[in-house]
Amino acid sequence: MNLSFFDQFTSPCLLGIPLILLSLLFPALLLPAPDNRWVTNRLSTLQLWFVHLITKQLMIPLNKAGHKWALILTSLMTFLLTINLLGLLPYTFTPTTQLSMNMALAFPLWLATLLTGLRNQPSASLGHLLPEGTPTPLIPALIMIETTSLLIRPLALGVRLTANLTAGHLLIQLISTATTALLPIIPAVSILTALILLLLTILEVAVAMIQAYVFVLLLSLYLQENI
């Protein structure tokens, strides 16, 4: 039974071929194609409004030098948000529950922000490792602590996203299993459990959106430190 709970985190296969690539490309197919007409449909208008809202929220903590990252951060936000929400549908696979994928997104982007700071303002970037006014005996220890906290940032990004989505999917699986098992035995308790499952599903929709926003927002804050 324990294995069946975790089967939802494995990519479905067709003829022995994992369908993870198709699941990663499918969200892009749902977005309407850009149109150069003055009057577009409601879906395109809603998409443009949503993308503009995301971009505005992500660019608030950044100065003008960081606005060059608007396309990357907005695309990443849309990508994570769409995949997280699609993963809540029945019989689907959520790629963002895999730590390998989240680390593949977090590490290169974090490294890009770090290299940007070391290239443009090396003194200020290295100055974050040693706050001003630190007592001399504490300098070696503080540098080691700040360096460690700097290096574990991508790991924290990937683990946070993976842990939140995995925990939510496991809770939904456990409560849905309990609802099905209690239905022929105690229908009243089963109905109550189904209500809890509905509330948990609504909560997971919110978690899917919040975690995508937090992932990209932290990257933008790391970028702000280095520009």
mmCIF file of C-alpha atoms in Angstrom:
data_model
loop_
_atom_site.group_PDB
_atom_site.id
_atom_site.type_symbol
_atom_site.label_atom_id
_atom_site.label_comp_id
_atom_site.label_asym_id
_atom_site.label_seq_id
_atom_site.Cartn_x
_atom_site.Cartn_y
_atom_site.Cartn_z
ATOM 1 C CA MET A 1 0.000 0.000 0.000
ATOM 2 C CA ASN A 2 2.867 2.347 0.798
ATOM 3 C CA LEU A 3 4.235 1.835 -2.700
ATOM 4 C CA SER A 4 0.840 2.595 -4.241
ATOM 5 C CA PHE A 5 0.760 5.965 -2.444
ATOM 6 C CA PHE A 6 4.065 6.932 -4.014
ATOM 7 C CA ASP A 7 3.205 5.598 -7.473
ATOM 8 C CA GLN A 8 1.617 8.959 -8.256
ATOM 9 C CA PHE A 9 5.100 10.520 -8.210
ATOM 10 C CA THR A 10 6.407 8.288 -10.999
ATOM 11 C CA SER A 11 6.028 9.305 -14.616
ATOM 12 C CA PRO A 12 3.429 7.255 -16.535
ATOM 13 C CA CYS A 13 4.817 5.228 -19.428
ATOM 14 C CA LEU A 14 3.516 4.296 -22.856
ATOM 15 C CA LEU A 15 5.192 1.303 -24.479
ATOM 16 C CA GLY A 16 7.968 1.615 -21.929
ATOM 17 C CA ILE A 17 8.632 5.289 -22.775
ATOM 18 C CA PRO A 18 8.188 7.834 -19.922
ATOM 19 C CA LEU A 19 5.663 10.513 -20.758
ATOM 20 C CA ILE A 20 7.443 13.161 -18.686
ATOM 21 C CA LEU A 21 8.467 15.080 -21.805
ATOM 22 C CA LEU A 22 4.875 15.252 -23.032
ATOM 23 C CA SER A 23 3.703 16.436 -19.616
ATOM 24 C CA LEU A 24 6.296 19.216 -19.691
ATOM 25 C CA LEU A 25 5.300 20.358 -23.179
ATOM 26 C CA PHE A 26 1.534 20.105 -22.695
ATOM 27 C CA PRO A 27 1.090 23.339 -20.658
ATOM 28 C CA ALA A 28 2.542 25.352 -23.539
ATOM 29 C CA LEU A 29 -0.167 23.973 -25.827
ATOM 30 C CA LEU A 30 -2.877 25.461 -23.609
ATOM 31 C CA LEU A 31 -1.647 29.019 -24.080
ATOM 32 C CA PRO A 32 -3.179 30.902 -27.031
ATOM 33 C CA ALA A 33 -0.854 31.903 -29.827
ATOM 34 C CA PRO A 34 0.105 35.607 -29.988
ATOM 35 C CA ASP A 35 -1.947 37.699 -32.349
ATOM 36 C CA ASN A 36 -1.082 41.086 -33.872
ATOM 37 C CA ARG A 37 -4.692 42.139 -34.347
ATOM 38 C CA TRP A 38 -6.098 45.098 -32.428
ATOM 39 C CA VAL A 39 -9.170 43.161 -31.318
ATOM 40 C CA THR A 40 -8.448 39.727 -29.851
ATOM 41 C CA ASN A 41 -10.572 37.175 -28.057
ATOM 42 C CA ARG A 42 -11.297 37.093 -24.333
ATOM 43 C CA LEU A 43 -8.773 34.309 -23.685
ATOM 44 C CA SER A 44 -5.905 36.319 -25.132
ATOM 45 C CA THR A 45 -6.989 39.404 -23.202
ATOM 46 C CA LEU A 46 -7.138 37.409 -19.970
ATOM 47 C CA GLN A 47 -3.724 35.901 -20.673
ATOM 48 C CA LEU A 48 -2.142 39.314 -21.304
ATOM 49 C CA TRP A 49 -3.704 40.725 -18.127
ATOM 50 C CA PHE A 50 -2.446 37.767 -16.090
ATOM 51 C CA VAL A 51 1.082 37.940 -17.507
ATOM 52 C CA HIS A 52 1.179 41.703 -16.928
ATOM 53 C CA LEU A 53 0.061 41.195 -13.312
ATOM 54 C CA ILE A 54 2.744 38.565 -12.693
ATOM 55 C CA THR A 55 5.460 40.683 -14.298
ATOM 56 C CA LYS A 56 4.458 43.738 -12.260
ATOM 57 C CA GLN A 57 4.568 41.812 -8.982
ATOM 58 C CA LEU A 58 7.942 40.242 -9.765
ATOM 59 C CA MET A 59 9.570 43.499 -10.865
ATOM 60 C CA ILE A 60 8.592 45.482 -7.750
ATOM 61 C CA PRO A 61 11.674 44.464 -5.682
ATOM 62 C CA LEU A 62 14.044 44.926 -8.657
ATOM 63 C CA ASN A 63 15.650 48.071 -9.973
ATOM 64 C CA LYS A 64 15.928 48.929 -13.678
ATOM 65 C CA ALA A 65 19.002 46.734 -14.151
ATOM 66 C CA GLY A 66 16.985 43.722 -13.068
ATOM 67 C CA HIS A 67 14.167 44.363 -15.519
ATOM 68 C CA LYS A 68 16.191 42.526 -18.158
ATOM 69 C CA TRP A 69 15.190 39.340 -16.331
ATOM 70 C CA ALA A 70 11.466 40.048 -16.721
ATOM 71 C CA LEU A 71 10.971 37.543 -19.558
ATOM 72 C CA ILE A 72 12.845 34.740 -17.767
ATOM 73 C CA LEU A 73 11.117 35.229 -14.417
ATOM 74 C CA THR A 74 7.643 35.626 -15.926
ATOM 75 C CA SER A 75 8.073 32.547 -18.123
ATOM 76 C CA LEU A 76 9.293 30.533 -15.138
ATOM 77 C CA MET A 77 6.350 31.698 -13.046
ATOM 78 C CA THR A 78 3.837 30.760 -15.743
ATOM 79 C CA PHE A 79 5.562 27.418 -16.311
ATOM 80 C CA LEU A 80 5.571 26.419 -12.628
ATOM 81 C CA LEU A 81 2.056 27.685 -12.016
ATOM 82 C CA THR A 82 0.600 25.774 -14.954
ATOM 83 C CA ILE A 83 2.388 22.525 -14.115
ATOM 84 C CA ASN A 84 1.457 22.706 -10.423
ATOM 85 C CA LEU A 85 -2.218 23.225 -11.225
ATOM 86 C CA LEU A 86 -2.309 20.552 -13.926
ATOM 87 C CA GLY A 87 -0.790 18.105 -11.442
ATOM 88 C CA LEU A 88 -3.930 18.343 -9.302
ATOM 89 C CA LEU A 89 -6.071 16.826 -12.037
ATOM 90 C CA PRO A 90 -6.862 13.101 -11.712
ATOM 91 C CA TYR A 91 -4.587 10.617 -13.493
ATOM 92 C CA THR A 92 -1.903 13.229 -14.105
ATOM 93 C CA PHE A 93 1.759 13.509 -13.164
ATOM 94 C CA THR A 94 3.322 16.517 -11.437
ATOM 95 C CA PRO A 95 6.935 17.001 -12.577
ATOM 96 C CA THR A 96 7.564 19.569 -9.827
ATOM 97 C CA THR A 97 7.287 16.827 -7.182
ATOM 98 C CA GLN A 98 10.641 15.555 -8.463
ATOM 99 C CA LEU A 99 13.623 17.083 -6.676
ATOM 100 C CA SER A 100 15.822 16.557 -9.733
ATOM 101 C CA MET A 101 13.658 18.820 -11.882
ATOM 102 C CA ASN A 102 13.342 21.523 -9.233
ATOM 103 C CA MET A 103 17.095 21.531 -8.655
ATOM 104 C CA ALA A 104 17.627 21.725 -12.421
ATOM 105 C CA LEU A 105 15.569 24.920 -12.383
ATOM 106 C CA ALA A 106 16.901 26.402 -9.139
ATOM 107 C CA PHE A 107 20.653 25.820 -9.436
ATOM 108 C CA PRO A 108 21.348 27.389 -12.868
ATOM 109 C CA LEU A 109 19.191 30.444 -12.150
ATOM 110 C CA TRP A 110 20.745 30.957 -8.701
ATOM 111 C CA LEU A 111 24.208 30.566 -10.223
ATOM 112 C CA ALA A 112 23.323 33.109 -12.912
ATOM 113 C CA THR A 113 22.329 35.677 -10.269
ATOM 114 C CA LEU A 114 25.544 35.006 -8.350
ATOM 115 C CA LEU A 115 27.765 35.330 -11.420
ATOM 116 C CA THR A 116 25.943 38.508 -12.413
ATOM 117 C CA GLY A 117 26.849 40.060 -9.075
ATOM 118 C CA LEU A 118 30.458 38.878 -9.210
ATOM 119 C CA ARG A 119 30.838 40.333 -12.695
ATOM 120 C CA ASN A 120 29.141 43.691 -12.185
ATOM 121 C CA GLN A 121 29.962 44.495 -8.566
ATOM 122 C CA PRO A 122 32.364 41.943 -7.061
ATOM 123 C CA SER A 123 33.140 43.999 -3.959
ATOM 124 C CA ALA A 124 29.477 44.421 -2.995
ATOM 125 C CA SER A 125 28.668 40.777 -3.715
ATOM 126 C CA LEU A 126 31.549 39.499 -1.602
ATOM 127 C CA GLY A 127 30.702 42.080 1.055
ATOM 128 C CA HIS A 128 27.504 40.181 1.873
ATOM 129 C CA LEU A 129 29.687 37.424 3.339
ATOM 130 C CA LEU A 130 30.989 39.737 6.062
ATOM 131 C CA PRO A 131 28.637 42.370 7.540
ATOM 132 C CA GLU A 132 30.173 45.679 8.514
ATOM 133 C CA GLY A 133 31.208 46.018 12.139
ATOM 134 C CA THR A 134 31.831 42.317 12.758
ATOM 135 C CA PRO A 135 34.282 41.678 15.662
ATOM 136 C CA THR A 136 37.651 40.376 14.483
ATOM 137 C CA PRO A 137 37.502 36.999 16.332
ATOM 138 C CA LEU A 138 34.160 36.197 14.665
ATOM 139 C CA ILE A 139 35.276 36.962 11.101
ATOM 140 C CA PRO A 140 36.383 33.412 10.071
ATOM 141 C CA ALA A 141 33.317 31.732 11.565
ATOM 142 C CA LEU A 142 30.922 34.297 10.129
ATOM 143 C CA ILE A 143 32.423 33.991 6.653
ATOM 144 C CA MET A 144 31.963 30.205 6.781
ATOM 145 C CA ILE A 145 28.367 30.555 7.988
ATOM 146 C CA GLU A 146 27.447 33.127 5.333
ATOM 147 C CA THR A 147 29.142 31.088 2.594
ATOM 148 C CA THR A 148 27.227 27.981 3.655
ATOM 149 C CA SER A 149 23.930 29.876 3.710
ATOM 150 C CA LEU A 150 24.728 31.221 0.234
ATOM 151 C CA LEU A 151 25.510 27.787 -1.190
ATOM 152 C CA ILE A 152 22.404 26.076 0.203
ATOM 153 C CA ARG A 153 20.030 28.601 -1.371
ATOM 154 C CA PRO A 154 19.366 26.525 -4.515
ATOM 155 C CA LEU A 155 18.875 23.413 -2.370
ATOM 156 C CA ALA A 156 16.375 25.284 -0.201
ATOM 157 C CA LEU A 157 14.494 26.454 -3.306
ATOM 158 C CA GLY A 158 14.223 22.946 -4.744
ATOM 159 C CA VAL A 159 13.426 21.175 -1.468
ATOM 160 C CA ARG A 160 10.768 23.740 -0.488
ATOM 161 C CA LEU A 161 8.864 23.308 -3.744
ATOM 162 C CA THR A 162 9.232 19.510 -3.733
ATOM 163 C CA ALA A 163 8.253 19.039 -0.076
ATOM 164 C CA ASN A 164 5.143 21.239 -0.202
ATOM 165 C CA LEU A 165 3.738 19.650 -3.348
ATOM 166 C CA THR A 166 4.632 16.084 -2.288
ATOM 167 C CA ALA A 167 3.022 16.504 1.143
ATOM 168 C CA GLY A 168 -0.146 17.891 -0.382
ATOM 169 C CA HIS A 169 -0.466 15.090 -2.936
ATOM 170 C CA LEU A 170 0.118 12.457 -0.247
ATOM 171 C CA LEU A 171 -2.584 13.981 1.980
ATOM 172 C CA ILE A 172 -5.048 14.004 -0.908
ATOM 173 C CA GLN A 173 -4.200 10.371 -1.691
ATOM 174 C CA LEU A 174 -4.579 9.266 1.940
ATOM 175 C CA ILE A 175 -7.882 11.076 2.535
ATOM 176 C CA SER A 176 -9.358 9.912 -0.787
ATOM 177 C CA THR A 177 -8.403 6.321 0.074
ATOM 178 C CA ALA A 178 -10.061 6.694 3.486
ATOM 179 C CA THR A 179 -13.190 8.148 1.873
ATOM 180 C CA THR A 180 -13.500 5.201 -0.508
ATOM 181 C CA ALA A 181 -12.840 2.642 2.228
ATOM 182 C CA LEU A 182 -15.379 4.136 4.666
ATOM 183 C CA LEU A 183 -18.186 4.569 2.139
ATOM 184 C CA PRO A 184 -19.660 1.030 2.403
ATOM 185 C CA ILE A 185 -18.987 0.828 6.168
ATOM 186 C CA ILE A 186 -19.839 4.238 7.660
ATOM 187 C CA PRO A 187 -21.417 6.469 4.991
ATOM 188 C CA ALA A 188 -21.809 9.460 7.323
ATOM 189 C CA VAL A 189 -18.111 9.513 8.193
ATOM 190 C CA SER A 190 -17.268 8.984 4.529
ATOM 191 C CA ILE A 191 -19.289 12.075 3.553
ATOM 192 C CA LEU A 192 -17.511 14.099 6.233
ATOM 193 C CA THR A 193 -14.159 12.849 4.962
ATOM 194 C CA ALA A 194 -15.159 13.783 1.414
ATOM 195 C CA LEU A 195 -15.917 17.319 2.624
ATOM 196 C CA ILE A 196 -12.465 17.486 4.219
ATOM 197 C CA LEU A 197 -11.019 16.239 0.929
ATOM 198 C CA LEU A 198 -12.777 19.025 -0.949
ATOM 199 C CA LEU A 199 -11.417 21.664 1.426
ATOM 200 C CA LEU A 200 -7.940 20.136 1.181
ATOM 201 C CA THR A 201 -8.120 20.225 -2.610
ATOM 202 C CA ILE A 202 -8.981 23.927 -2.517
ATOM 203 C CA LEU A 203 -6.059 24.450 -0.143
ATOM 204 C CA GLU A 204 -3.729 22.581 -2.488
ATOM 205 C CA VAL A 205 -4.775 24.804 -5.390
ATOM 206 C CA ALA A 206 -3.726 27.778 -3.279
ATOM 207 C CA VAL A 207 -0.476 26.040 -2.279
ATOM 208 C CA ALA A 208 0.318 25.274 -5.932
ATOM 209 C CA MET A 209 -0.027 28.945 -6.839
ATOM 210 C CA ILE A 210 1.774 30.258 -3.752
ATOM 211 C CA GLN A 211 4.749 27.902 -4.113
ATOM 212 C CA ALA A 212 5.263 28.891 -7.750
ATOM 213 C CA TYR A 213 5.166 32.563 -6.740
ATOM 214 C CA VAL A 214 7.523 32.044 -3.767
ATOM 215 C CA PHE A 215 10.039 30.151 -5.931
ATOM 216 C CA VAL A 216 10.284 32.960 -8.480
ATOM 217 C CA LEU A 217 10.062 35.736 -5.880
ATOM 218 C CA LEU A 218 13.051 34.357 -3.974
ATOM 219 C CA LEU A 219 15.015 34.214 -7.214
ATOM 220 C CA SER A 220 14.165 37.853 -7.867
ATOM 221 C CA LEU A 221 15.324 38.757 -4.352
ATOM 222 C CA TYR A 222 18.603 36.912 -4.913
ATOM 223 C CA LEU A 223 18.967 38.837 -8.156
ATOM 224 C CA GLN A 224 18.324 42.154 -6.389
ATOM 225 C CA GLU A 225 21.169 41.432 -3.956
ATOM 226 C CA ASN A 226 23.592 41.075 -6.869
ATOM 227 C CA ILE A 227 22.593 44.055 -8.996
#
